[in-house]
Short mmCIF file of C-alpha atoms in Angstrom, two decimals:
data_model
loop_
_atom_site.label_atom_id
_atom_site.label_comp_id
_atom_site.label_asym_id
_atom_site.label_seq_id
_atom_site.Cartn_x
_atom_site.Cartn_y
_atom_site.Cartn_z
CA MET A 1 52.32 -44.86 6.41
CA LYS A 2 48.90 -45.56 7.81
CA ASN A 3 50.09 -44.58 11.23
CA CYS A 4 51.52 -41.33 9.87
CA ARG A 5 48.15 -40.39 8.34
CA ASN A 6 46.38 -40.95 11.64
CA ILE A 7 49.03 -38.94 13.43
CA GLU A 8 48.72 -36.13 10.86
CA ASN A 9 44.95 -35.94 11.35
CA ASN A 10 45.43 -35.60 15.07
CA LEU A 11 48.30 -33.11 14.96
CA PRO A 12 46.08 -29.96 14.91
CA LEU A 13 44.28 -31.13 18.01
CA TYR A 14 47.60 -32.08 19.58
CA LEU A 15 48.66 -28.46 19.13
CA ASP A 16 45.53 -27.31 20.95
CA ASP A 17 46.16 -29.90 23.65
CA LEU A 18 42.74 -31.36 23.08
CA LEU A 19 43.69 -35.04 22.79
CA PRO A 20 43.26 -37.64 25.48
CA VAL A 21 46.47 -38.42 27.39
CA ALA A 22 46.93 -41.80 25.67
CA ASP A 23 46.69 -40.32 22.15
CA LYS A 24 48.95 -37.47 23.12
CA LYS A 25 51.62 -39.89 24.38
CA ALA A 26 51.35 -42.02 21.22
CA ILE A 27 51.93 -38.94 19.06
CA GLU A 28 54.91 -37.83 21.09
CA GLU A 29 56.42 -41.30 20.74
CA HIS A 30 55.78 -41.29 17.00
CA LEU A 31 57.27 -37.84 16.48
CA LYS A 32 60.55 -38.86 18.05
CA SER A 33 61.14 -41.42 15.32
CA CYS A 34 59.29 -39.79 12.33
CA ALA A 35 60.95 -36.80 10.71
CA PRO A 36 58.18 -36.05 8.13
CA CYS A 37 55.51 -35.93 10.87
CA SER A 38 57.73 -33.66 12.95
CA LYS A 39 58.11 -31.39 9.94
CA LYS A 40 54.33 -31.32 9.47
CA LEU A 41 53.88 -30.39 13.09
CA ALA A 42 56.31 -27.52 12.62
CA GLN A 43 54.44 -26.40 9.49
CA LEU A 44 51.14 -26.57 11.33
CA SER A 45 52.54 -24.53 14.13
CA LYS A 46 53.83 -21.92 11.67
CA THR A 47 50.50 -21.84 9.85
CA ARG A 48 48.69 -21.25 13.07
CA MET A 49 51.04 -18.47 13.95
CA LEU A 50 50.56 -16.83 10.55
CA VAL A 51 46.79 -17.04 10.85
CA SER A 52 46.67 -15.68 14.37
CA ASN A 53 48.97 -12.84 13.34
CA LEU A 54 46.56 -11.64 10.71
CA GLY A 55 45.82 -8.03 11.59
CA ASP A 56 42.34 -6.84 12.43
CA VAL A 57 40.67 -4.38 10.12
CA GLU A 58 39.04 -1.29 11.61
CA PRO A 59 35.48 -0.35 10.76
CA PRO A 60 35.18 2.86 8.74
CA ALA A 61 34.28 6.04 10.64
CA TRP A 62 30.82 6.18 9.12
CA PHE A 63 30.00 2.58 9.97
CA LYS A 64 28.16 3.15 13.25
CA GLN A 65 26.25 6.21 12.02
CA LYS A 66 25.16 4.54 8.81
CA THR A 67 24.13 1.38 10.60
CA MET A 68 22.15 3.33 13.19
CA ALA A 69 20.46 5.39 10.46
CA ARG A 70 19.25 2.17 8.90
CA VAL A 71 18.22 0.81 12.29
CA ARG A 72 16.19 3.95 13.07
CA GLN A 73 14.53 3.75 9.67
CA GLU A 74 13.62 0.16 10.40
CA ALA A 75 12.24 1.08 13.83
CA GLU A 76 10.06 3.79 12.30
CA LYS A 77 8.73 1.43 9.66
CA GLU A 78 7.97 -1.14 12.33
CA SER A 79 6.10 1.36 14.50
CA VAL A 80 3.97 2.48 11.54
CA ILE A 81 3.10 -1.11 10.73
CA GLN A 82 2.29 -1.74 14.39
CA LYS A 83 0.10 1.32 14.56
CA TRP A 84 -2.04 0.30 11.61
CA PHE A 85 -2.17 -3.44 11.60
CA TYR A 86 -1.07 -4.70 14.97
CA PRO A 87 -2.43 -5.43 17.52
CA LEU A 88 -6.00 -6.34 16.62
CA ARG A 89 -7.81 -3.67 18.66
CA ILE A 90 -6.29 -0.98 16.48
CA LYS A 91 -6.85 -2.92 13.31
CA ILE A 92 -10.66 -2.96 13.66
CA PRO A 93 -11.27 0.82 13.31
CA VAL A 94 -9.22 0.77 10.12
CA GLN A 95 -11.47 -1.92 8.70
CA ILE A 96 -14.62 -0.08 9.75
CA PHE A 97 -13.34 3.11 8.17
CA ALA A 98 -12.57 1.27 4.95
CA THR A 99 -16.04 -0.32 4.85
CA VAL A 100 -17.84 2.98 5.46
CA PHE A 101 -15.70 4.68 2.84
CA ILE A 102 -16.52 2.04 0.24
CA ALA A 103 -20.26 2.23 1.08
CA VAL A 104 -20.34 6.04 0.73
CA LEU A 105 -18.39 5.84 -2.52
CA ALA A 106 -20.78 3.22 -3.91
CA VAL A 107 -23.84 5.37 -3.14
CA TYR A 108 -22.17 8.41 -4.67
CA ILE A 109 -21.28 6.57 -7.87
CA TYR A 110 -24.79 5.10 -8.08
CA ARG A 111 -26.42 8.52 -7.75
CA SER A 112 -24.18 10.23 -10.25
CA GLY A 113 -24.92 7.45 -12.76
CA GLU A 114 -28.69 7.80 -12.32
CA GLN A 115 -28.94 11.42 -13.50
CA PRO A 116 -27.78 11.07 -17.12
CA MET A 117 -30.05 8.05 -17.55
CA LYS A 118 -33.09 10.11 -16.59
CA GLU A 119 -32.14 12.85 -18.99
CA VAL A 120 -31.81 10.39 -21.83
CA ALA A 121 -35.24 8.99 -21.04
CA SER A 122 -36.84 12.43 -20.94
CA THR A 123 -35.41 13.67 -24.23
CA SER A 124 -36.49 10.60 -26.13
CA VAL A 125 -40.20 11.20 -25.54
CA PRO A 126 -40.80 14.84 -26.52
CA ALA A 127 -38.84 14.58 -29.76
CA PRO A 128 -41.85 14.11 -32.09
CA VAL A 129 -43.88 16.73 -30.20
CA THR A 130 -42.67 19.80 -32.07
CA GLU A 131 -44.06 18.42 -35.30
CA VAL A 132 -47.48 18.01 -33.75
CA GLN A 133 -47.46 21.48 -32.28
CA THR A 134 -46.83 23.23 -35.62
CA GLY A 135 -50.06 21.91 -37.13
CA PRO A 136 -53.26 24.08 -36.80
CA PRO A 137 -55.93 22.53 -34.47
CA PRO A 138 -54.03 20.31 -32.04
CA GLU A 139 -57.03 18.44 -30.71
CA GLN A 140 -58.06 17.13 -34.10
CA LYS A 141 -54.56 16.24 -35.08
CA LEU A 142 -53.82 14.00 -32.15
CA LYS A 143 -55.17 10.75 -33.48
CA PRO A 144 -53.74 11.09 -37.00
CA ALA A 145 -50.46 12.10 -35.38
CA MET A 146 -50.48 8.96 -33.31
CA GLY A 147 -51.22 6.97 -36.42
CA GLU A 148 -48.39 8.69 -38.19
CA ILE A 149 -45.98 7.77 -35.47
CA THR A 150 -47.03 4.17 -35.63
CA GLN A 151 -46.64 4.17 -39.39
CA LYS A 152 -43.21 5.64 -39.12
CA GLY A 153 -42.19 2.41 -37.56
CA LYS A 154 -42.32 3.11 -33.86
CA THR A 155 -42.15 -0.08 -31.94
CA ALA A 156 -45.08 -1.53 -30.13
CA GLU A 157 -43.37 -1.07 -26.80
CA GLU A 158 -43.03 2.66 -27.32
CA GLU A 159 -46.69 2.92 -28.08
CA THR A 160 -47.49 1.15 -24.89
CA ILE A 161 -45.46 3.68 -22.99
CA HIS A 162 -47.50 6.53 -24.48
CA ASN A 163 -50.77 4.89 -23.71
CA ASN A 164 -49.76 4.13 -20.20
CA GLU A 165 -48.91 7.71 -19.63
CA MET A 166 -52.39 8.92 -20.42
CA PRO A 167 -54.27 7.75 -17.36
CA ARG A 168 -51.37 8.68 -15.16
CA ASN A 169 -51.51 12.23 -16.34
CA SER A 170 -55.22 12.46 -15.77
CA VAL A 171 -54.73 11.31 -12.23
CA ARG A 172 -52.10 13.92 -11.67
CA GLU A 173 -54.37 16.54 -13.21
CA SER A 174 -57.18 15.82 -10.83
CA ALA A 175 -54.76 15.75 -7.96
CA VAL A 176 -53.62 19.21 -8.83
CA TYR A 177 -57.20 20.42 -8.81
CA LYS A 178 -57.63 19.12 -5.34
CA THR A 179 -54.56 20.96 -4.20
CA GLU A 180 -55.92 24.15 -5.58
CA ASP A 181 -59.22 23.47 -3.93
CA SER A 182 -57.75 23.13 -0.50
CA ALA A 183 -55.32 26.01 -0.88
CA GLU A 184 -57.66 28.79 -1.91
CA GLY A 185 -61.13 29.59 -3.19
CA LEU A 186 -62.08 28.58 -6.70
CA SER A 187 -63.88 30.42 -9.43
CA PRO A 188 -67.10 28.72 -10.65
CA ASP A 189 -65.38 27.69 -13.88
CA ILE A 190 -62.62 25.98 -12.08
CA LYS A 191 -65.05 24.19 -9.84
CA LYS A 192 -66.84 22.90 -12.89
CA ASP A 193 -63.56 21.56 -14.22
CA LYS A 194 -62.83 20.03 -10.93
CA ASP A 195 -66.16 18.24 -10.90
CA GLN A 196 -65.42 16.82 -14.29
CA ALA A 197 -62.10 15.54 -13.19
CA ALA A 198 -63.32 14.18 -9.90
CA PRO A 199 -64.59 10.80 -11.14
CA ALA A 200 -61.20 10.07 -12.67
CA ALA A 201 -59.54 10.73 -9.37
CA LYS A 202 -62.02 8.55 -7.55
CA SER A 203 -61.24 5.62 -9.76
CA VAL A 204 -57.65 5.56 -8.58
CA ASP A 205 -56.39 4.42 -5.22
CA GLN A 206 -56.44 7.20 -2.69
CA PRO A 207 -52.80 6.96 -1.46
CA GLU A 208 -51.48 7.21 -5.00
CA VAL A 209 -53.55 10.33 -5.60
CA LYS A 210 -52.16 11.89 -2.49
CA LEU A 211 -48.66 11.07 -3.56
CA GLU A 212 -49.14 12.63 -6.97
CA LYS A 213 -50.72 15.65 -5.35
CA GLN A 214 -47.72 16.12 -3.20
CA ARG A 215 -45.45 15.79 -6.20
CA ALA A 216 -47.38 18.42 -8.11
CA ILE A 217 -47.06 20.92 -5.29
CA GLU A 218 -43.39 20.23 -4.90
CA SER A 219 -42.60 20.53 -8.57
CA GLY A 220 -44.62 23.73 -8.81
CA ALA A 221 -42.65 25.32 -6.04
CA ALA A 222 -39.39 23.98 -7.34
CA GLY A 223 -40.02 25.47 -10.74
CA THR A 224 -39.98 28.94 -9.23
CA VAL A 225 -36.61 28.46 -7.70
CA MET A 226 -34.71 26.40 -10.18
CA LYS A 227 -33.51 28.16 -13.25
CA ASP A 228 -32.36 24.94 -14.82
CA ASN A 229 -35.57 23.09 -15.45
CA SER A 230 -33.91 19.95 -16.67
CA ILE A 231 -34.75 18.25 -13.41
CA LEU A 232 -38.40 19.16 -13.81
CA ARG A 233 -38.37 17.84 -17.29
CA ALA A 234 -36.82 14.70 -16.04
CA GLN A 235 -39.67 14.14 -13.60
CA SER A 236 -42.50 14.66 -16.11
CA PRO A 237 -41.48 15.39 -19.68
CA ALA A 238 -42.97 18.16 -21.88
CA ILE A 239 -45.72 19.39 -19.57
CA ARG A 240 -43.87 22.10 -17.72
CA GLN A 241 -43.02 25.46 -19.21
CA ASN A 242 -41.26 28.57 -18.03
CA ILE A 243 -42.01 32.07 -19.22
CA LEU A 244 -40.01 35.12 -18.32
CA LEU A 245 -42.04 38.32 -18.43
CA ARG A 246 -40.20 41.65 -18.36
CA VAL A 247 -42.38 44.55 -17.32
CA ASP A 248 -42.06 48.13 -16.03
CA ASP A 249 -44.46 47.70 -13.14
CA VAL A 250 -44.29 44.28 -11.55
CA SER A 251 -47.41 44.49 -9.37
CA LYS A 252 -49.58 45.89 -12.17
CA ALA A 253 -48.36 43.19 -14.53
CA SER A 254 -49.10 40.65 -11.84
CA ASP A 255 -52.69 41.83 -11.70
CA ASP A 256 -52.93 41.71 -15.51
CA VAL A 257 -51.58 38.18 -15.54
CA GLU A 258 -54.07 37.17 -12.84
CA THR A 259 -56.85 38.47 -15.07
CA LEU A 260 -55.48 36.52 -18.03
CA ILE A 261 -55.29 33.40 -15.88
CA THR A 262 -58.98 33.71 -15.14
CA LYS A 263 -59.75 34.52 -18.75
CA TYR A 264 -58.01 31.43 -20.10
CA LYS A 265 -59.52 29.17 -17.47
CA ALA A 266 -56.15 28.47 -15.99
CA LYS A 267 -55.69 27.52 -12.37
CA LYS A 268 -53.25 29.23 -10.16
CA ILE A 269 -51.14 26.71 -8.25
CA SER A 270 -48.85 29.02 -6.36
CA GLY A 271 -47.63 32.57 -6.25
CA GLN A 272 -44.42 33.81 -4.77
CA LYS A 273 -43.39 37.39 -4.28
CA MET A 274 -39.75 38.17 -3.93
CA SER A 275 -37.82 41.41 -4.20
CA GLY A 276 -38.77 42.87 -7.59
CA LYS A 277 -39.95 39.54 -8.85
CA ILE A 278 -43.22 37.61 -8.83
CA THR A 279 -43.40 33.98 -9.71
CA LEU A 280 -46.74 32.44 -10.60
CA THR A 281 -47.34 28.81 -11.30
CA VAL A 282 -50.51 28.05 -13.21
CA GLU A 283 -52.04 25.05 -14.83
CA MET A 284 -53.92 25.30 -18.10
CA LYS A 285 -55.07 23.33 -21.09
CA ASN A 286 -52.44 22.82 -23.69
CA GLN A 287 -54.46 24.30 -26.49
CA MET A 288 -54.93 27.51 -24.53
CA LEU A 289 -51.20 27.94 -24.13
CA LYS A 290 -50.50 29.63 -27.46
CA GLU A 291 -53.22 32.24 -27.03
CA PHE A 292 -52.27 32.81 -23.42
CA VAL A 293 -48.68 33.51 -24.40
CA GLU A 294 -49.86 35.92 -27.11
CA SER A 295 -51.87 37.80 -24.50
CA LEU A 296 -48.90 37.85 -22.18
CA LYS A 297 -46.89 39.64 -24.86
CA LYS A 298 -49.26 42.57 -24.49
CA VAL A 299 -48.45 42.83 -20.80
CA GLY A 300 -44.69 42.88 -21.23
CA GLN A 301 -41.67 41.46 -23.00
CA THR A 302 -41.68 37.70 -23.00
CA GLY A 303 -38.79 35.30 -23.25
CA VAL A 304 -40.25 31.88 -24.02
CA ALA A 305 -39.10 28.63 -25.42
CA ILE A 306 -42.38 26.80 -25.77
CA THR A 307 -42.62 23.17 -26.53
CA SER A 308 -45.90 21.47 -26.44
CA SER A 309 -47.02 18.05 -25.38
CA VAL A 310 -48.15 15.34 -27.73
CA TYR A 311 -51.55 15.50 -26.12
CA PRO A 312 -53.28 18.85 -26.66
CA GLU A 313 -55.91 18.24 -24.04
CA GLU A 314 -53.24 17.57 -21.51
CA ASN A 315 -52.63 20.23 -18.89
CA ILE A 316 -49.56 22.39 -18.91
CA LEU A 317 -47.84 23.49 -15.76
CA LEU A 318 -46.66 26.99 -16.54
CA THR A 319 -44.31 29.04 -14.42
CA ILE A 320 -44.44 32.76 -15.13
CA GLU A 321 -41.65 34.88 -13.76
CA ILE A 322 -42.53 38.55 -13.75
CA VAL A 323 -39.40 40.66 -13.38
CA LYS A 324 -38.79 44.39 -13.59
CA ASN A 325 -37.38 45.53 -16.89
CA MET B 1 21.90 -26.42 42.60
CA SER B 2 24.58 -25.91 40.01
CA ASN B 3 22.22 -25.15 37.14
CA PRO B 4 20.63 -21.95 38.52
CA THR B 5 24.07 -20.74 39.58
CA GLU B 6 25.42 -21.33 36.09
CA ALA B 7 22.48 -19.58 34.52
CA LEU B 8 22.97 -16.64 36.87
CA LYS B 9 26.66 -16.55 36.01
CA LYS B 10 25.81 -16.50 32.31
CA THR B 11 23.36 -13.64 32.77
CA VAL B 12 25.78 -11.64 34.86
CA GLU B 13 28.55 -12.21 32.32
CA ASP B 14 26.52 -10.90 29.42
CA GLU B 15 27.03 -7.17 29.71
CA ASP B 16 25.00 -6.63 26.56
CA LEU B 17 21.81 -7.96 28.10
CA LYS B 18 20.86 -4.65 29.70
CA TYR B 19 20.92 -2.87 26.34
CA VAL B 20 19.24 -5.77 24.60
CA ILE B 21 16.31 -5.52 27.03
CA LEU B 22 16.11 -1.76 26.42
CA CYS B 23 15.96 -2.43 22.68
CA GLN B 24 13.30 -5.04 23.20
CA ASN B 25 11.27 -2.42 25.05
CA GLY B 26 11.46 -0.04 22.14
CA ASP B 27 14.58 2.01 22.92
CA THR B 28 16.24 2.19 19.51
CA GLU B 29 19.16 4.27 20.76
CA ALA B 30 20.31 1.52 23.11
CA PHE B 31 21.23 -0.47 20.03
CA GLU B 32 23.95 2.07 19.26
CA ILE B 33 25.94 0.82 22.23
CA LEU B 34 25.68 -2.73 20.95
CA VAL B 35 26.85 -1.61 17.51
CA GLU B 36 29.73 0.26 19.10
CA ARG B 37 30.79 -2.78 21.09
CA HIS B 38 30.59 -5.38 18.37
CA GLN B 39 31.20 -3.57 15.11
CA LYS B 40 34.89 -4.41 14.91
CA ARG B 41 34.47 -8.09 15.52
CA MET B 42 31.48 -8.32 13.22
CA LEU B 43 33.42 -6.60 10.46
CA ASN B 44 36.50 -8.79 10.94
CA ILE B 45 34.53 -12.02 10.86
CA ALA B 46 32.86 -10.89 7.64
CA TYR B 47 36.15 -9.69 6.19
CA ARG B 48 37.94 -12.98 6.83
CA MET B 49 34.97 -14.93 5.50
CA LEU B 50 34.60 -12.81 2.35
CA GLY B 51 38.10 -11.48 1.74
CA ASP B 52 36.72 -8.10 0.67
CA TYR B 53 36.62 -5.06 2.94
CA HIS B 54 33.74 -3.23 1.26
CA GLU B 55 31.62 -6.34 0.97
CA ALA B 56 32.35 -7.02 4.64
CA CYS B 57 31.15 -3.51 5.59
CA ASP B 58 27.89 -4.01 3.73
CA VAL B 59 27.27 -7.46 5.14
CA ALA B 60 28.08 -6.32 8.69
CA GLN B 61 25.55 -3.51 8.37
CA ASP B 62 22.92 -5.86 7.02
CA ALA B 63 23.60 -8.24 9.89
CA PHE B 64 23.20 -5.47 12.48
CA VAL B 65 19.91 -4.36 10.93
CA ALA B 66 18.69 -7.97 10.82
CA ALA B 67 19.68 -8.41 14.47
CA PHE B 68 17.73 -5.29 15.41
CA LYS B 69 14.68 -6.45 13.54
CA SER B 70 14.61 -9.76 15.33
CA ILE B 71 15.95 -8.61 18.69
CA ARG B 72 12.61 -9.51 20.32
CA LYS B 73 13.29 -13.12 19.40
CA PHE B 74 16.50 -13.15 21.44
CA LYS B 75 15.71 -15.20 24.55
CA ALA B 76 19.05 -14.89 26.40
CA GLU B 77 19.64 -18.62 26.14
CA SER B 78 23.13 -17.80 24.93
CA LYS B 79 25.22 -14.66 25.08
CA PHE B 80 24.00 -11.84 22.87
CA SER B 81 27.39 -11.70 21.15
CA THR B 82 27.15 -15.40 20.22
CA TRP B 83 23.67 -14.77 18.79
CA LEU B 84 24.94 -11.72 16.90
CA TYR B 85 28.01 -13.48 15.48
CA ARG B 86 25.84 -16.35 14.31
CA ILE B 87 23.96 -13.81 12.20
CA ILE B 88 27.13 -12.37 10.67
CA VAL B 89 28.47 -15.86 9.85
CA ASN B 90 25.23 -16.76 8.09
CA TYR B 91 25.06 -13.46 6.25
CA SER B 92 28.68 -13.84 5.13
CA LYS B 93 28.06 -17.37 3.89
CA ASN B 94 24.99 -16.25 1.95
CA ARG B 95 26.83 -13.31 0.43
CA LEU B 96 29.70 -15.58 -0.54
CA LYS B 97 27.31 -17.86 -2.38
CA GLU B 98 25.84 -14.87 -4.21
CA LEU B 99 29.31 -13.67 -5.19
CA GLN B 100 30.25 -17.13 -6.42
CA VAL B 101 27.15 -17.19 -8.63
CA ILE B 102 27.99 -13.71 -9.97
CA ASN B 103 31.61 -14.70 -10.63
CA LYS B 104 30.51 -17.85 -12.42
CA ARG B 105 28.13 -15.86 -14.57
CA GLU B 106 30.90 -13.44 -15.46
CA GLY B 107 33.22 -16.35 -16.29
CA LEU B 108 35.54 -15.87 -13.33
CA SER B 109 35.78 -19.03 -11.31
CA MET B 110 36.97 -18.49 -7.76
CA ASP B 111 39.43 -21.35 -8.11
CA ALA B 112 40.59 -20.73 -11.65
CA SER B 113 41.34 -17.03 -11.18
CA GLY B 114 43.79 -17.38 -8.35
CA GLU B 115 46.03 -14.63 -9.65
CA ILE B 116 43.25 -12.08 -9.91
CA GLU B 117 41.98 -13.05 -6.51
CA LEU B 118 45.38 -12.80 -4.92
CA LYS B 119 45.89 -9.37 -6.45
CA GLY B 120 42.52 -8.30 -5.07
CA VAL B 121 43.41 -9.56 -1.62
CA LEU B 122 46.77 -7.83 -1.79
CA ASP B 123 45.15 -4.53 -2.72
CA GLN B 124 42.71 -5.01 0.11
CA SER B 125 45.58 -5.65 2.44
CA LEU B 126 47.31 -2.46 1.29
CA ILE B 127 44.42 -0.25 2.23
CA HIS B 128 44.51 -1.28 5.88
CA GLU B 129 44.87 1.95 7.72
CA ASN B 130 45.60 0.17 10.94
CA ASN B 131 48.74 -1.50 9.58
CA PRO B 132 50.83 1.39 8.32
CA GLY B 133 54.10 0.02 9.69
CA ILE B 134 53.79 -3.39 8.16
CA ASP B 135 56.43 -4.07 5.56
CA MET B 136 55.75 -5.35 2.09
CA GLU B 137 56.77 -8.92 2.89
CA MET B 138 54.40 -9.14 5.80
CA ARG B 139 51.54 -7.75 3.75
CA GLU B 140 52.24 -10.18 0.97
CA ARG B 141 52.28 -13.08 3.39
CA GLU B 142 49.04 -11.90 4.88
CA ALA B 143 47.50 -11.77 1.41
CA HIS B 144 48.66 -15.34 0.76
CA VAL B 145 47.13 -16.53 4.00
CA GLN B 146 43.86 -14.79 3.20
CA LYS B 147 43.86 -16.30 -0.26
CA CYS B 148 44.34 -19.78 1.17
CA ILE B 149 41.56 -19.17 3.67
CA MET B 150 39.33 -18.21 0.76
CA LEU B 151 40.13 -21.46 -0.99
CA LEU B 152 38.82 -23.51 1.93
CA ASP B 153 35.31 -24.90 1.83
CA ASP B 154 32.73 -22.78 3.70
CA GLU B 155 32.37 -25.22 6.57
CA PHE B 156 36.13 -25.31 7.18
CA ARG B 157 36.66 -21.62 6.68
CA GLU B 158 34.09 -20.62 9.29
CA VAL B 159 35.58 -22.77 12.05
CA LEU B 160 39.09 -21.61 11.21
CA VAL B 161 38.08 -17.93 11.23
CA LEU B 162 36.16 -18.26 14.47
CA ARG B 163 38.77 -20.34 16.31
CA ASP B 164 42.21 -19.40 14.98
CA ILE B 165 41.57 -15.76 14.01
CA GLN B 166 38.82 -14.62 16.38
CA GLY B 167 39.78 -16.97 19.22
CA PHE B 168 36.31 -18.14 20.22
CA SER B 169 36.06 -21.23 22.42
CA TYR B 170 34.95 -24.55 20.97
CA GLU B 171 31.74 -24.25 22.95
CA GLU B 172 30.96 -20.83 21.54
CA ILE B 173 31.70 -21.99 18.01
CA SER B 174 29.50 -25.05 18.51
CA ASP B 175 26.74 -22.72 19.72
CA MET B 176 27.20 -20.21 16.90
CA LEU B 177 27.24 -22.74 14.09
CA ASN B 178 24.75 -25.05 15.76
CA ILE B 179 26.98 -28.11 15.34
CA ALA B 180 28.36 -30.64 17.79
CA ASP B 181 31.54 -29.99 19.67
CA GLY B 182 33.23 -33.01 18.03
CA THR B 183 32.28 -31.72 14.59
CA VAL B 184 33.92 -28.39 15.36
CA LYS B 185 37.13 -30.17 16.34
CA SER B 186 37.25 -32.45 13.32
CA ARG B 187 36.44 -29.60 10.94
CA LEU B 188 39.08 -27.43 12.52
CA SER B 189 41.62 -30.20 12.25
CA ARG B 190 40.96 -30.64 8.55
CA ALA B 191 40.85 -26.89 7.98
CA ARG B 192 44.28 -26.38 9.55
CA ASN B 193 45.82 -29.23 7.57
CA ALA B 194 44.32 -27.90 4.33
CA LEU B 195 45.57 -24.40 5.10
CA LYS B 196 49.03 -25.73 5.90
CA ASP B 197 49.13 -27.58 2.55
CA CYS B 198 47.94 -24.51 0.67
CA LEU B 199 50.49 -22.22 2.32
CA SER B 200 53.29 -24.72 1.69
CA LYS B 201 52.44 -24.53 -2.01
CA VAL B 202 52.01 -20.74 -2.15
CA ILE B 203 54.85 -19.56 0.08
CA GLY B 204 57.17 -22.53 -0.30
CA ASP B 205 58.98 -23.85 2.71
CA LEU B 206 57.13 -22.77 5.79
#
């Protein structure tokens, strides 16, 4: 039996003629005398025949096309990947581009976020101003008004902000005088004002004065161009005003306004003449503003939305636009 | 002296090499010739391994795409066809495992559902367009043989398919399956005996 099992294990290889000569001879000898093993050999031979006779299947007609379509798709994908990420020399520009893009985006987001914050800051300060303005003599009412604010429960920090603003404004004021001085000739009144303001300017560092001066000029000019004065307000709250004056004769009205400017001791900062429109920027004391506007009404139709500063002695930067009716 | 000559002989014998090099240099269309040449054999290996024509078509396609993707890794140490058939054998084995898991999940054991399987194989056999003249008895016998092949373990089935159906040499099979020559022989021996026993039971007296 044991011999038969060994023979059976070797029979498949015997069929393939893969056995060493000695083993082959031993099997042949065994088969002569063993009917079951001979039968198994016959069965093996038949099995092999059946297996080798198994028919081949044909690939479907679409097989090659479909396979190649997938292969082409794969090749395309590979080339795209190669183009962008491989080899290294092509990869670097992609990284640079990405970095620059992120940097630009960051700056843009930062800038767009800054604007609303400024507007919030500017609107919070002039809120109590209207109340002050409605009262009769502004100069006298300042200190009680301040007291009132404090009583109303304003925080100490807010007060500090107001107080800090005072000297800053005076510096700016004097700076504006200087601008005027260098730009054109001054009337004796103005010169007197200037002399009064001079010591204040001297007490401050020179570079800062120059800087403020520059800012005043810029904002004055900008006011003539920009219809939306929210930006101006954002830079220095409640001290800039716009007046639209509709007249029949622009140049005559301009002369009238010039006279009024002199009359109310205002200082002309700039004057711009465009087609059918004259824009004047003047600086005047806050308490003069109301009377000045009343006088302007005699010259032509005015469209004003006046708000006044908390500090009546503070100067107002007024932009008058004289347009033809 | 003999080694370079043998290597040269090998290179000269591999007619696919020219197209393989073209593919490696980025010529996608050269791969079409390789598909054309090997599609039938690839499909038949998969079909005999899986016992399902449609599954075999899918797996053969996947194997071709996989071969294309890694064609740059082919170093011509063996014939391209050997390398390609190794891929289809592995893909077929993996797919078979997946199908076994699916069948188990659906409650159909490959061994327990012999009748269903045989019917499936028979139907598959009937759709062969290339065997229109084959009579019913032949087709039935073929289905029985395929069923018995399917009942073999993976390691026996692959050597039997590659040697007795596809007629590859022992050396090629050893190369394809990455196993020793002696292992191929012993596995084949056991596979044939197992198949003989199975067919004796299914068909009766052989």
